[in-house]
Amino acid sequence: MSKQSLLIMPATKKIIFICIFLSSQLTYAGEKTLIRLGVLAFGTVNWELTAMQQSGMMETEDYQLQVIKMANPQAGKIALLSGAVDMIVADWIWVSRQRSQGKGYTFYPYSNSTGALVVAKDSPIKQLQDLKNKKLAVAGGELDKNSLLLQALMQKQGQAKVFNSMEKVYGAPPLLSQQMTLQRVDALLTYWHYAARMEAEGYKVLMTGADILQGLGVQESVPSIGYVFDRLWADNNKAAVQDFLQNTQLTKDVLCTDKTAWQGIKALTRAKTEQVNLLLRQRYCAGRILSWGEKEQQAAARIYQYLREISAKRLTGNAETIQLGTFW
């Protein structure tokens, strides 16, 4: 409506119009961005989300968080691709590959925690060359990033034949932990929280994911997983997205500095002993993102090259480098 029309409008109608206009503006200003977050039903992200719920951070002035449980990582990716969720937790390799195919996804780091190579306490395996002709269990599939990077390291150290001599067994982490306990495999390359549980039970960590990267010349802490979402959606809802991401960081800090807060999510960790509980908290807190900038992103570019080469492009796709816009 023009200013001239408003001026000649009868007083009663003018008041009604102004009230309706102000009401619509207040409603618009009060709208919150709904963030539909897809997460694994039993993943460690739930620890953080539960703590956020307990502290009233599931809803703020800017956003309302809706958590949608996923059966496995692939289900989360399908949900994001189909528009069923706005955000998932995934790795930046997948984000870069999607961007190379025209998708607009981007990545914000969640955790620096890495997997580990575990052996029995009394195992004769003391160094990588001792893995010759041994049976190695690998959590995940053939394109597991930890396994590929271990292969890259052994190749760099002139131990490619040792890596090739190993019998690899792939599967779900809980099943492989059981195989290790039953002594059906000689070594286990698994995710950080499963490695922490085994370490608490007396198993020995031969090498962490960070150790593997350092052996490849990557000294920086590079997060492998993070929050993944569409960049355009995030730019259109920047205040809400930034508020949510800041609250996740705040929640991590609280869990790592306040024992009472950790007690509130302890049941979710399924720690059977206090030793397991302490080690899980220690490893979780070691994964906090303390630095994320150009140095870390350049390190990610080097990791990308190792993964691209060692997987023969099967993991990364054909793109020669990380795609522009992968990191938000």
Coordinates of C-alpha atoms in Angstrom, one line a residue:
M1 CA 0.0 0.0 0.0
S2 CA 1.3 3.5 -0.9
K3 CA 1.9 6.2 1.7
Q4 CA -0.7 8.4 -0.1
S5 CA -3.4 5.7 0.3
L6 CA -2.6 5.4 4.0
L7 CA -2.9 9.1 4.6
I8 CA -6.4 9.3 3.1
M9 CA -7.7 6.2 4.9
P10 CA -10.3 6.7 7.6
A11 CA -8.9 6.8 11.1
T12 CA -10.5 3.6 12.3
K13 CA -9.4 1.6 9.3
K14 CA -5.9 3.2 9.6
I15 CA -5.6 2.0 13.2
I16 CA -6.7 -1.5 12.3
F17 CA -4.2 -1.7 9.4
I18 CA -1.3 -0.5 11.5
C19 CA -2.1 -3.1 14.2
I20 CA -2.2 -5.9 11.6
F21 CA 1.0 -4.7 10.1
L22 CA 2.8 -4.5 13.4
S23 CA 1.5 -7.9 14.4
S24 CA 2.8 -9.5 11.2
Q25 CA 6.2 -7.8 11.7
L26 CA 6.4 -9.1 15.3
T27 CA 5.4 -12.6 14.2
Y28 CA 8.0 -12.6 11.5
A29 CA 10.7 -11.3 13.9
G30 CA 9.8 -14.0 16.4
E31 CA 10.1 -16.9 13.9
K32 CA 12.9 -19.3 14.6
T33 CA 14.9 -21.4 12.2
L34 CA 14.0 -25.1 12.4
I35 CA 17.2 -27.1 12.2
R36 CA 16.5 -30.7 11.4
L37 CA 19.6 -32.6 12.5
G38 CA 20.1 -36.2 11.4
V39 CA 22.4 -38.2 13.8
L40 CA 23.2 -41.8 14.4
A41 CA 20.9 -43.4 17.0
F42 CA 23.9 -44.5 19.1
G43 CA 26.6 -42.1 18.0
T44 CA 28.7 -39.9 20.4
V45 CA 27.0 -36.8 19.0
N46 CA 24.1 -37.8 21.2
W47 CA 26.2 -37.2 24.3
E48 CA 26.5 -33.6 23.3
L49 CA 22.9 -33.2 22.2
T50 CA 21.6 -34.7 25.5
A51 CA 23.8 -32.2 27.5
M52 CA 22.4 -29.4 25.3
Q53 CA 18.8 -30.6 26.1
Q54 CA 19.6 -30.7 29.8
S55 CA 20.9 -27.1 29.7
G56 CA 18.0 -25.8 27.6
M57 CA 19.9 -25.3 24.3
M58 CA 17.6 -27.2 22.1
E59 CA 15.8 -24.0 21.4
T60 CA 17.0 -20.4 21.5
E61 CA 15.9 -17.0 20.2
D62 CA 17.4 -18.0 16.8
Y63 CA 16.7 -21.7 16.3
Q64 CA 14.7 -24.7 17.3
L65 CA 16.6 -28.0 17.0
Q66 CA 14.8 -31.2 15.9
V67 CA 16.9 -34.4 16.2
I68 CA 16.1 -37.2 13.8
K69 CA 17.8 -40.5 14.5
M70 CA 19.5 -42.4 11.7
A71 CA 20.3 -46.1 11.5
N72 CA 23.7 -45.6 9.9
P73 CA 25.9 -43.0 8.3
Q74 CA 24.6 -43.8 4.8
A75 CA 21.0 -43.2 5.9
G76 CA 22.1 -39.7 7.1
K77 CA 23.6 -38.8 3.8
I78 CA 20.5 -40.0 1.9
A79 CA 18.3 -37.9 4.2
L80 CA 20.4 -34.8 3.6
L81 CA 20.5 -35.4 -0.2
S82 CA 16.7 -35.8 -0.2
G83 CA 16.0 -32.8 1.9
A84 CA 14.6 -34.8 4.8
V85 CA 17.1 -33.2 7.2
D86 CA 19.0 -29.9 7.1
M87 CA 22.2 -31.1 8.7
I88 CA 24.2 -34.3 9.5
V89 CA 27.6 -35.3 10.9
A90 CA 29.9 -36.6 8.1
D91 CA 33.4 -36.2 6.8
W92 CA 34.8 -33.4 4.6
I93 CA 36.0 -35.9 2.0
W94 CA 32.3 -36.7 1.2
V95 CA 31.5 -33.0 1.2
S96 CA 34.2 -32.3 -1.4
R97 CA 33.1 -35.1 -3.6
Q98 CA 29.5 -33.9 -3.4
R99 CA 30.6 -30.4 -4.4
S100 CA 32.5 -31.8 -7.4
Q101 CA 29.2 -33.2 -8.5
G102 CA 27.4 -29.9 -8.2
K103 CA 26.0 -30.1 -4.7
G104 CA 26.3 -27.1 -2.4
Y105 CA 27.2 -28.8 0.9
T106 CA 29.8 -27.4 3.3
F107 CA 31.5 -28.6 6.4
Y108 CA 32.1 -27.2 10.0
P109 CA 34.4 -29.3 12.3
Y110 CA 32.9 -31.3 15.1
S111 CA 35.8 -33.4 16.5
N112 CA 39.5 -34.0 16.3
S113 CA 39.2 -37.5 17.9
T114 CA 40.8 -40.1 15.7
G115 CA 40.8 -43.9 15.6
A116 CA 43.5 -46.2 16.8
L117 CA 45.4 -49.4 16.1
V118 CA 45.0 -51.7 19.0
V119 CA 46.8 -54.9 20.0
A120 CA 46.7 -57.2 23.0
K121 CA 48.8 -56.2 26.0
D122 CA 51.1 -59.2 25.5
S123 CA 51.1 -59.1 21.7
P124 CA 54.4 -59.7 19.9
I125 CA 53.3 -56.8 17.6
K126 CA 55.5 -53.9 18.7
Q127 CA 55.8 -52.0 15.5
L128 CA 54.2 -51.9 12.0
Q129 CA 56.6 -54.4 10.4
D130 CA 55.4 -57.0 13.0
L131 CA 52.1 -57.0 11.3
K132 CA 53.4 -59.1 8.4
N133 CA 51.1 -62.0 7.7
K134 CA 48.8 -61.1 10.6
K135 CA 45.1 -60.7 10.6
L136 CA 43.9 -57.1 10.8
A137 CA 40.4 -56.1 11.7
V138 CA 39.2 -52.7 10.3
A139 CA 36.1 -51.0 11.5
G140 CA 34.2 -49.8 8.5
G141 CA 34.8 -50.9 4.9
E142 CA 37.6 -51.2 2.4
L143 CA 37.7 -47.4 2.0
D144 CA 37.9 -46.6 5.7
K145 CA 40.1 -43.5 5.9
N146 CA 42.2 -44.8 8.9
S147 CA 43.0 -47.9 6.9
L148 CA 43.9 -46.0 3.8
L149 CA 46.2 -43.6 5.7
L150 CA 47.8 -46.6 7.4
Q151 CA 48.5 -48.1 4.0
A152 CA 49.9 -44.7 2.8
L153 CA 52.2 -44.6 5.8
M154 CA 53.5 -48.1 5.4
Q155 CA 54.0 -47.5 1.7
K156 CA 56.0 -44.3 2.6
Q157 CA 58.1 -46.4 5.0
G158 CA 58.8 -49.0 2.4
Q159 CA 56.5 -51.6 4.1
A160 CA 53.9 -51.9 1.3
K161 CA 54.5 -55.7 1.1
V162 CA 53.8 -55.9 4.9
F163 CA 50.5 -54.2 4.4
N164 CA 49.6 -56.4 1.5
S165 CA 50.5 -59.5 3.4
M166 CA 47.9 -58.9 6.1
E167 CA 44.5 -60.5 6.0
K168 CA 41.9 -57.8 6.4
V169 CA 38.6 -58.3 8.1
Y170 CA 36.0 -55.5 7.8
G171 CA 32.9 -55.1 9.9
A172 CA 31.0 -53.1 12.5
P173 CA 33.1 -51.9 15.5
P174 CA 31.3 -53.9 18.2
L175 CA 31.6 -57.1 16.3
L176 CA 35.3 -56.5 15.6
S177 CA 36.0 -55.7 19.3
Q178 CA 34.5 -59.1 20.1
Q179 CA 36.7 -60.8 17.5
M180 CA 39.7 -59.1 19.2
T181 CA 38.6 -60.3 22.6
L182 CA 38.2 -63.8 21.3
Q183 CA 41.7 -63.6 19.8
R184 CA 40.4 -64.3 16.3
V185 CA 42.3 -61.3 15.0
D186 CA 45.8 -60.0 15.8
A187 CA 45.2 -56.3 15.6
L188 CA 42.3 -53.9 15.4
L189 CA 42.0 -50.5 13.6
T190 CA 38.9 -49.0 15.1
Y191 CA 37.1 -45.8 16.0
W192 CA 38.3 -43.7 19.0
H193 CA 35.6 -44.6 21.5
Y194 CA 35.9 -48.4 20.8
A195 CA 39.7 -48.1 21.1
A196 CA 39.3 -46.3 24.4
R197 CA 37.1 -49.0 25.8
M198 CA 39.7 -51.7 24.9
E199 CA 42.5 -49.6 26.2
A200 CA 40.7 -49.4 29.6
E201 CA 40.5 -53.2 29.5
G202 CA 44.2 -53.6 29.2
Y203 CA 44.7 -53.6 25.4
K204 CA 47.6 -51.5 24.0
V205 CA 47.3 -48.7 21.5
L206 CA 50.1 -49.3 19.0
M207 CA 49.3 -46.1 17.0
T208 CA 46.6 -43.5 16.9
G209 CA 45.2 -41.8 13.9
A210 CA 47.1 -38.7 14.8
D211 CA 50.4 -40.8 14.9
I212 CA 49.6 -42.0 11.4
L213 CA 49.2 -38.5 10.1
Q214 CA 52.4 -37.3 11.8
G215 CA 54.2 -40.2 10.1
L216 CA 52.9 -38.8 6.9
G217 CA 54.3 -35.3 7.7
V218 CA 50.9 -33.8 8.9
Q219 CA 51.6 -32.2 12.3
E220 CA 48.3 -30.2 12.5
S221 CA 45.1 -31.5 14.1
V222 CA 42.7 -32.0 11.3
P223 CA 39.1 -32.9 12.2
S224 CA 37.8 -35.8 10.1
I225 CA 34.1 -35.3 10.9
G226 CA 31.9 -32.3 11.3
Y227 CA 28.5 -30.8 10.7
V228 CA 27.5 -30.9 7.1
F229 CA 24.8 -28.7 5.5
D230 CA 23.8 -26.8 2.4
R231 CA 25.8 -23.5 2.2
L232 CA 22.9 -21.5 0.7
W233 CA 20.6 -22.7 3.5
A234 CA 23.2 -21.7 6.1
D235 CA 23.8 -18.3 4.6
N236 CA 20.1 -17.7 4.6
N237 CA 19.9 -18.7 8.2
K238 CA 23.3 -17.6 9.4
A239 CA 22.3 -16.3 12.9
A240 CA 20.6 -19.6 13.7
V241 CA 23.4 -21.8 12.3
Q242 CA 26.1 -19.8 14.1
D243 CA 24.2 -19.8 17.3
F244 CA 23.8 -23.6 17.2
L245 CA 27.4 -24.3 16.3
Q246 CA 28.6 -22.0 19.1
N247 CA 26.3 -23.8 21.6
T248 CA 27.8 -27.2 20.5
Q249 CA 31.3 -25.9 21.3
L250 CA 30.1 -24.4 24.6
T251 CA 28.5 -27.8 25.5
K252 CA 31.8 -29.6 24.8
D253 CA 33.6 -27.2 27.1
V254 CA 31.1 -27.7 29.9
L255 CA 31.2 -31.5 29.6
C256 CA 35.0 -31.4 29.8
T257 CA 35.2 -29.0 32.8
D258 CA 32.2 -29.8 34.8
K259 CA 32.0 -33.3 36.3
T260 CA 28.3 -32.9 37.1
A261 CA 27.5 -32.2 33.5
W262 CA 29.4 -35.4 32.4
Q263 CA 27.5 -37.4 35.0
G264 CA 24.3 -36.2 33.3
I265 CA 25.3 -38.1 30.1
K266 CA 27.3 -40.9 31.6
A267 CA 24.6 -43.5 31.0
L268 CA 24.8 -42.8 27.2
T269 CA 28.5 -43.7 27.2
R270 CA 27.7 -47.3 28.3
A271 CA 30.9 -47.3 30.4
K272 CA 30.9 -50.6 32.4
T273 CA 33.7 -49.4 34.7
E274 CA 34.9 -46.1 36.1
Q275 CA 38.2 -46.6 34.2
V276 CA 36.3 -46.8 30.9
N277 CA 34.3 -43.7 31.8
L278 CA 37.4 -41.7 32.6
L279 CA 39.2 -42.7 29.5
L280 CA 36.2 -42.0 27.3
R281 CA 35.9 -38.5 28.8
Q282 CA 39.6 -38.0 28.3
R283 CA 39.6 -39.0 24.7
Y284 CA 36.3 -37.1 24.0
C285 CA 37.8 -33.9 25.4
A286 CA 41.1 -34.4 23.6
G287 CA 39.0 -34.1 20.4
R288 CA 37.8 -30.5 21.0
I289 CA 38.5 -28.1 18.2
L290 CA 41.0 -25.6 19.5
S291 CA 42.2 -24.3 16.2
W292 CA 40.5 -24.3 12.7
G293 CA 41.9 -22.0 10.1
E294 CA 44.1 -21.8 7.0
K295 CA 46.9 -24.0 8.5
E296 CA 44.5 -26.9 9.3
Q297 CA 42.8 -26.6 6.0
Q298 CA 46.1 -26.7 4.1
A299 CA 46.9 -29.9 6.1
A300 CA 43.5 -31.3 5.0
A301 CA 44.5 -30.6 1.4
R302 CA 47.6 -32.8 1.9
I303 CA 45.6 -35.6 3.5
Y304 CA 43.2 -35.4 0.6
Q305 CA 46.1 -36.1 -1.8
Y306 CA 47.1 -39.2 0.2
L307 CA 43.6 -40.5 0.2
R308 CA 43.1 -39.8 -3.5
E309 CA 46.2 -41.6 -4.5
I310 CA 46.0 -44.6 -2.2
S311 CA 42.3 -45.2 -2.9
A312 CA 42.8 -44.8 -6.7
K313 CA 40.2 -42.0 -6.6
R314 CA 37.5 -44.5 -5.3
L315 CA 37.0 -42.4 -2.1
T316 CA 37.6 -38.9 -3.4
G317 CA 36.2 -39.1 -6.9
N318 CA 38.1 -37.6 -9.8
A319 CA 38.6 -34.1 -8.4
E320 CA 42.3 -33.4 -8.1
T321 CA 42.0 -31.2 -5.0
I322 CA 39.5 -30.3 -2.3
Q323 CA 36.7 -28.4 -3.8
L324 CA 36.3 -24.7 -3.1
G325 CA 33.7 -24.0 -0.5
T326 CA 34.1 -27.4 1.2
F327 CA 34.9 -25.7 4.5
W328 CA 32.3 -23.2 5.9

